[in-house]
Amino acid sequence: MEVISIIGSTFINLLTTDTLLFLILGVLVGTVIGILPALGTTAGMALLVPFVYGMEPYHALAMMTGLLAVVSTGDTVTSILMGIPGAASSQATIVDGFPMAKKGEAGRALSAAYFSSMIGGVFGAFILTAFLLVARPVVLAFGMGEQLMLALLGLSLVSILSGNSLLKGLIACGLGMTFGMVGSAPASGEFRMQFGGSTYLTDGLPLGVVALAIFAFPEIINLLRRGSSITEQPIVKGGWAQGVRDVMDNFWLTIRCSAIGCLIGALPIGGSGWLAYGHTVQSSKDKSQFGKGDVRGVIGPEAANNADTGGSLIPTLIFGIPGGGSAAIFLGGLLLIGFTPGPRMLAENLDVTYTIIWCVAIANIFGAGICFLLSGHIAKLTAIPFSYLAPFMLTIIMFGAYNSTRDWGDLIALFSLGVIAIYLKRFGYSRPAFLIGFVLQNVVESLLYRILQVYSLESFFSRPIIWVLIGIVVFSLVIGLRSKTKVETEGMAHEASATQIMPQVAFLALIMGFLVYSVVDVQNLVFLAKVLPIATSVMALTLCTLGMVILLRRNPQSAFFHDGELGWKESDEGYEASPFHYVWWMMGFLLATYLVGFLIAIALFYFAFMRIKAKAAWWSIALMAGCTLLVLSIISYVFLVDFPTGILQDFVWMPWPFGR
Amino acid sequence: MHHMLKISTFLVAGFCTATPVLSQAVDFSNKRVEMVITSGEGGGADTYARFMGEVISRELPGQPTFIYRNMAGGGGIMANNWFEANGTPDGLIIMSMTSSSIMRPVFGKSEDYKFNASQWIPVVTSPNGYVAVGSKVANTMTMESILAQKVPLATGMANVLGTGTMFLLSYEMLGVNVKPAFNVSGGDSQLSFQRGEFALEANSVGSYHRLSMPEVEKGNVAPLFVFGNRLPDGSLVRDETLPNVPTFVEVYEKIHGKKPSGPEWVAWNALFDAVATNAKTIMLSEGTPENIVTAYREAAKRALTKPEMIASAPYKNILGTSPQFFGDDASKAAQDAVRQLNPEVVTWLKKWHQDQYGVPLQ
């Protein structure tokens, strides 16, 4: 009873004091940071810290919680409108969100996303309230083995995300896992696949860069080639009301995905958006529209990623141990303002804990409300002719990638993986499967290694939850394999795919070459550091060989044949340029950056591109380039981002922000 | 033998060279001071740096605004290299570093390290105390029950090289048979420990108070030993906040009936001074003039010695209770650590680690 009175009194305190104003301030900052591409919770929290130290602790607490709770609401914007993942949490939203924007339904997608985010966030807060005092045994019940099974459940989603060819999905997943092994091995800290040894790769490829390269890069190239606006059809009016109705029609789906988000958020696994997406597809009767713009594909992941934030606070508040990256920053902030989250705070300062929870709930409502009001206007962006939008989008993905580790390596990795992604898309290798493999490789390998150190076979299989989860994984696989309609994310194959096979053979041979390299590279490492890379590569190589046999035997019935680029000139999508035309443009941009630095290269790119491709007036180009440079300079000043300088800056002194 | 060279330069230059110039009043009014952090946002090193930045900025003349540049990557190498290349001798670009910047250049591939930390000037060094903890589920609450166990005891370590190395060496010297899982983050490892998956846990004194103490009170886990705090005469004493927990040396004497000695004891002390004594340090660039160095050192000392500061929750949460080293004491702490990590010790440690765990120490 005492607990209930604390829950009530903290709520009243929050609403009746000026703490609420600080909460709203946090929500505003969080929403703006969320909407701004390439900036997430980390950037927002880092921005607040200098102010919170020395502030009235409850004010600081409300402000930080407000920010934490809403960033994943705002970062949906670029995912849906442009196919650019705003943060790790909104990757799965792209699969259906971006096709909706292409169909002119951006408003509906955004409003469904915000409304389900709100429900997810509030649900997360509700779960926190209801179970906080009893959740301890639940978190402790999910040990290494149980976490491994959840990660495997994530991997099993490849079966539904492979499009027409499961074989290709598995190859893509294996390739993603192999890229995930770059960096130091969990078992020994030894470095793997350093491609000749650069410090950049010692920590592995950053997820942010990989997600941008895999999803955004090929889409931007294709949009450029089509030369129109993002929407292929007129913008649908009244979409926002439809979005709300969509969520209400799928209310239980929203709740189930929120629960998934909450559970995954509480465990150090990640990928809650993907698991929610998988559940959404598997539990839907009509699967035919997934990957082509089914609104349920937006609702599921968005509900999950806001509930994830609530879930990640469970271990933070109960054990004093953060459940993820953004919870870690939040925990640091709490320590700075003098709160000590953990069992003691839970026992002695329950009011602090419940203030945090209330803040999460209220912030989610405000955050979704603000985004909701903006969504109608933001959706109009999709109608802007693409040649005007393109330089801006290119700036976003370049900046977003560079912001990952602020190293030249980010840009090189973005470009190289981006080119690989173009071919993955062209030949129908599922890019979501690649990304899931990349994300979960590290989790699976670390957990396997730890389990080997800790468990015996007998003790491992004597844990009942493991058996339940094995059952769920098998169930998920069976549903995935038996379902006739698969989520197709890579577009249609050209009808000549089965006769003109050389490009497909060449690409598959390159994949095999890379896999062989990965096996050779790890030969001299400690056994535990090389066993999983070798196993993965050998399995992937076997699948590739199988694929190669199918290709060379030319059985035209096989779904393995897939080439979306044969005869692109007469393609339905109406491409105006060859696939590589715009890759050269991007190459040119990188070269310009190398010569004259990032900011000047951006200005040059605006002028060159908009003059040649859009035939825009000089003054309008100057205005757009000027605005972009101004925004980038402000970001550079506030968040301390130094843009890459070029050879020019080595010889000629230039004022900030062009030089250093 | 590149690291030999590096170590000798450490000895010669010695961490405390402030270029003497005519003393002028220092004023940081309307200035932005940029602090480079050797990790990403969130986590211990980041929270430490931001706390130090905020408290020092309030005591510096002119109260500059501090801004923070997080540079994760290569266990701090990226940040160290960047600071070496971009740090300015005007106190406007400073760095918060961890013991990893001392350890890695000595054990790792030398060509990756484009910096010479011995040229930097320490403002304040924050040592960290550490506690070994056992649990009821794993029957590791006392040294006796641990030594009686037949199977190797699993334990989680954040890195291959670092504090974990210290714990592994300590267990080995005490005759405890352990099986480490490397690269397990502190939080994951603590949770696995509470689940009973890991039988032993390594806590810093700060996280021990925050995370383990409530479980100690319930009788679920128990402290085994602390490394202790180094007194100026070189001896190691118990942690003030854990007066009932014996030091490693006490436990060693009880088990073996003699004082620790030999090459492993030399290595133990070298590791202790590198990772525990020099856990975290605020650094100024090479060549920073004396008036700026003095301004920083005095500001840090003023800020961190006020009784109300020491009693405050953030101070306790972030700095714990180990005494801080200011100014020349900080320089001496770093010199001592580097001197002890001589080629002989490094070779011994590498061989021991490789033989024992089949994993290179790097």
CSV table of C-alpha atoms in Angstrom, one decimal, chain A residues 222-420:
chain,number,residue,atom,x,y,z
A,222,ASN,CA,18.2,4.3,-57.2
A,223,LEU,CA,16.3,7.4,-56.4
A,224,LEU,CA,18.9,9.5,-58.2
A,225,ARG,CA,18.7,7.2,-61.2
A,226,ARG,CA,15.0,7.6,-61.4
A,227,GLY,CA,15.4,11.4,-61.1
A,228,SER,CA,11.9,12.1,-59.6
A,229,SER,CA,10.7,12.8,-56.1
A,230,ILE,CA,10.6,10.2,-53.4
A,231,THR,CA,6.9,9.6,-53.8
A,232,GLU,CA,6.1,7.8,-57.0
A,233,GLN,CA,2.4,8.6,-56.5
A,234,PRO,CA,0.6,11.7,-55.3
A,235,ILE,CA,0.6,12.3,-51.6
A,236,VAL,CA,-2.4,10.7,-49.9
A,237,LYS,CA,-4.5,13.2,-48.0
A,238,GLY,CA,-5.7,12.7,-44.4
A,239,GLY,CA,-3.0,10.1,-43.8
A,240,TRP,CA,-2.5,11.1,-40.1
A,241,ALA,CA,-6.0,10.0,-39.1
A,242,GLN,CA,-5.6,6.8,-41.0
A,243,GLY,CA,-2.3,6.1,-39.1
A,244,VAL,CA,-4.1,6.4,-35.8
A,245,ARG,CA,-6.9,4.1,-37.0
A,246,ASP,CA,-4.2,1.6,-38.2
A,247,VAL,CA,-2.7,1.5,-34.7
A,248,MET,CA,-6.2,1.1,-33.1
A,249,ASP,CA,-7.0,-1.7,-35.5
A,250,ASN,CA,-3.8,-3.5,-34.5
A,251,PHE,CA,-3.9,-2.6,-30.9
A,252,TRP,CA,-2.9,-6.1,-29.6
A,253,LEU,CA,-0.1,-6.3,-32.1
A,254,THR,CA,1.1,-3.0,-30.7
A,255,ILE,CA,0.9,-4.3,-27.1
A,256,ARG,CA,2.7,-7.6,-28.0
A,257,CYS,CA,5.5,-5.7,-29.8
A,258,SER,CA,5.8,-3.4,-26.8
A,259,ALA,CA,6.3,-6.4,-24.6
A,260,ILE,CA,9.0,-7.8,-26.9
A,261,GLY,CA,10.7,-4.4,-26.8
A,262,CYS,CA,10.5,-4.3,-23.0
A,263,LEU,CA,12.0,-7.8,-22.6
A,264,ILE,CA,14.8,-7.3,-25.1
A,265,GLY,CA,15.5,-3.8,-23.7
A,266,ALA,CA,16.1,-5.3,-20.3
A,267,LEU,CA,18.7,-7.7,-21.7
A,268,PRO,CA,22.0,-6.8,-23.3
A,269,ILE,CA,21.1,-8.2,-26.7
A,270,GLY,CA,19.8,-5.5,-28.9
A,271,GLY,CA,17.7,-5.8,-32.1
A,272,SER,CA,14.3,-5.4,-30.5
A,273,GLY,CA,13.0,-3.6,-33.6
A,274,TRP,CA,13.9,-6.6,-35.8
A,275,LEU,CA,12.4,-9.1,-33.4
A,276,ALA,CA,9.2,-7.1,-33.3
A,277,TYR,CA,9.2,-6.9,-37.0
A,278,GLY,CA,9.6,-10.6,-37.3
A,279,HIS,CA,6.8,-11.2,-34.8
A,280,THR,CA,4.6,-8.8,-36.8
A,281,VAL,CA,5.1,-10.7,-40.0
A,282,GLN,CA,4.7,-14.1,-38.5
A,283,SER,CA,1.5,-13.2,-36.7
A,284,SER,CA,-0.1,-11.6,-39.7
A,285,LYS,CA,-2.5,-13.6,-41.9
A,286,ASP,CA,-2.0,-11.6,-45.1
A,287,LYS,CA,1.8,-11.3,-45.5
A,288,SER,CA,1.7,-10.2,-49.1
A,289,GLN,CA,2.3,-6.5,-48.6
A,290,PHE,CA,5.3,-6.7,-46.2
A,291,GLY,CA,8.4,-5.1,-47.6
A,292,LYS,CA,6.1,-3.2,-50.0
A,293,GLY,CA,4.6,-0.8,-47.5
A,294,ASP,CA,2.4,-2.6,-45.0
A,295,VAL,CA,1.6,-0.2,-42.1
A,296,ARG,CA,1.9,-3.1,-39.6
A,297,GLY,CA,5.6,-3.3,-40.5
A,298,VAL,CA,5.9,0.2,-39.1
A,299,ILE,CA,3.7,-0.2,-36.0
A,300,GLY,CA,5.5,-3.3,-34.7
A,301,PRO,CA,9.1,-2.0,-34.6
A,302,GLU,CA,8.1,1.5,-33.5
A,303,ALA,CA,6.1,0.2,-30.5
A,304,ALA,CA,9.1,-2.0,-29.6
A,305,ASN,CA,11.8,0.6,-29.8
A,306,ASN,CA,10.1,3.0,-27.4
A,307,ALA,CA,9.2,0.2,-25.0
A,308,ASP,CA,12.9,-0.8,-25.3
A,309,THR,CA,13.9,2.4,-23.5
A,310,GLY,CA,11.6,1.5,-20.6
A,311,GLY,CA,12.9,-2.0,-20.5
A,312,SER,CA,16.5,-0.9,-20.5
A,313,LEU,CA,15.7,1.0,-17.3
A,314,ILE,CA,14.7,-2.2,-15.5
A,315,PRO,CA,18.3,-3.4,-14.9
A,316,THR,CA,19.4,0.2,-14.4
A,317,LEU,CA,16.9,0.8,-11.6
A,318,ILE,CA,17.0,-2.7,-10.0
A,319,PHE,CA,20.7,-3.6,-10.2
A,320,GLY,CA,22.3,-0.2,-11.0
A,321,ILE,CA,23.5,-1.8,-14.2
A,322,PRO,CA,22.5,-0.2,-17.5
A,323,GLY,CA,20.6,-2.3,-20.0
A,324,GLY,CA,22.1,-0.6,-23.1
A,325,GLY,CA,24.1,2.2,-24.5
A,326,SER,CA,21.6,5.0,-23.8
A,327,ALA,CA,20.8,3.7,-20.4
A,328,ALA,CA,24.6,3.8,-19.6
A,329,ILE,CA,24.7,7.5,-20.4
A,330,PHE,CA,21.6,8.0,-18.3
A,331,LEU,CA,23.2,6.2,-15.4
A,332,GLY,CA,26.3,8.4,-15.7
A,333,GLY,CA,24.1,11.4,-15.6
A,334,LEU,CA,22.3,10.2,-12.5
A,335,LEU,CA,25.6,9.6,-10.7
A,336,LEU,CA,26.7,13.1,-11.7
A,337,ILE,CA,23.6,14.7,-10.1
A,338,GLY,CA,24.0,12.6,-7.0
A,339,PHE,CA,21.5,9.8,-7.4
A,340,THR,CA,22.9,6.2,-6.9
A,341,PRO,CA,20.7,3.9,-8.9
A,342,GLY,CA,20.7,0.3,-7.7
A,343,PRO,CA,19.2,-1.9,-5.0
A,344,ARG,CA,19.7,0.7,-2.3
A,345,MET,CA,17.9,3.5,-4.1
A,346,LEU,CA,15.1,1.0,-4.9
A,347,ALA,CA,14.8,0.2,-1.2
A,348,GLU,CA,15.3,3.6,0.3
A,349,ASN,CA,14.4,6.2,-2.4
A,350,LEU,CA,11.5,4.7,-4.1
A,351,ASP,CA,10.1,8.2,-4.9
A,352,VAL,CA,13.2,8.9,-7.2
A,353,THR,CA,12.6,5.6,-9.0
A,354,TYR,CA,8.9,6.3,-9.6
A,355,THR,CA,9.6,9.9,-10.6
A,356,ILE,CA,11.8,8.5,-13.4
A,357,ILE,CA,9.0,6.1,-14.5
A,358,TRP,CA,6.3,8.8,-14.5
A,359,CYS,CA,8.7,11.0,-16.5
A,360,VAL,CA,9.1,8.2,-19.1
A,361,ALA,CA,5.3,7.9,-19.5
A,362,ILE,CA,4.6,11.6,-19.7
A,363,ALA,CA,7.5,12.3,-22.0
A,364,ASN,CA,6.3,9.7,-24.4
A,365,ILE,CA,2.9,11.3,-24.6
A,366,PHE,CA,4.4,14.8,-25.1
A,367,GLY,CA,7.0,13.6,-27.5
A,368,ALA,CA,4.6,11.7,-29.7
A,369,GLY,CA,2.2,14.8,-29.6
A,370,ILE,CA,4.9,17.2,-30.8
A,371,CYS,CA,6.0,14.8,-33.6
A,372,PHE,CA,2.4,14.2,-34.5
A,373,LEU,CA,1.7,17.9,-35.0
A,374,LEU,CA,4.8,18.2,-37.2
A,375,SER,CA,4.2,15.0,-39.3
A,376,GLY,CA,1.9,16.5,-41.8
A,377,HIS,CA,4.4,19.2,-42.8
A,378,ILE,CA,7.4,16.8,-42.7
A,379,ALA,CA,5.7,14.4,-45.0
A,380,LYS,CA,5.6,17.0,-47.7
A,381,LEU,CA,9.4,16.7,-48.0
A,382,THR,CA,8.8,13.5,-50.0
A,383,ALA,CA,7.2,15.6,-52.9
A,384,ILE,CA,10.3,17.7,-53.4
A,385,PRO,CA,12.0,16.9,-56.7
A,386,PHE,CA,14.8,14.5,-56.0
A,387,SER,CA,17.6,16.4,-57.6
A,388,TYR,CA,17.0,19.1,-55.0
A,389,LEU,CA,16.8,16.7,-52.1
A,390,ALA,CA,19.7,14.5,-53.2
A,391,PRO,CA,22.6,16.6,-52.2
A,392,PHE,CA,21.0,17.2,-48.9
A,393,MET,CA,20.4,13.4,-48.3
A,394,LEU,CA,23.9,12.7,-49.4
A,395,THR,CA,25.2,15.2,-46.8
A,396,ILE,CA,23.1,13.4,-44.2
A,397,ILE,CA,24.4,10.0,-44.9
A,398,MET,CA,28.0,11.2,-45.2
A,399,PHE,CA,27.7,13.2,-41.9
A,400,GLY,CA,25.8,10.4,-40.2
A,401,ALA,CA,28.5,7.9,-41.1
A,402,TYR,CA,31.3,10.2,-40.2
A,403,ASN,CA,29.7,10.9,-36.8
A,404,SER,CA,30.1,7.2,-35.9
A,405,THR,CA,33.8,7.4,-35.0
A,406,ARG,CA,34.8,10.7,-36.7
A,407,ASP,CA,37.5,9.0,-38.8
A,408,TRP,CA,38.2,8.9,-42.5
A,409,GLY,CA,37.6,5.2,-42.2
A,410,ASP,CA,33.9,5.9,-41.7
A,411,LEU,CA,33.6,7.4,-45.1
A,412,ILE,CA,35.7,4.7,-46.8
A,413,ALA,CA,33.7,2.0,-45.1
A,414,LEU,CA,30.4,3.7,-46.0
A,415,PHE,CA,31.4,3.9,-49.7
A,416,SER,CA,32.8,0.3,-49.9
A,417,LEU,CA,29.9,-1.4,-48.1
A,418,GLY,CA,27.5,0.9,-50.0
A,419,VAL,CA,28.8,-0.5,-53.3
A,420,ILE,CA,28.5,-4.1,-52.0
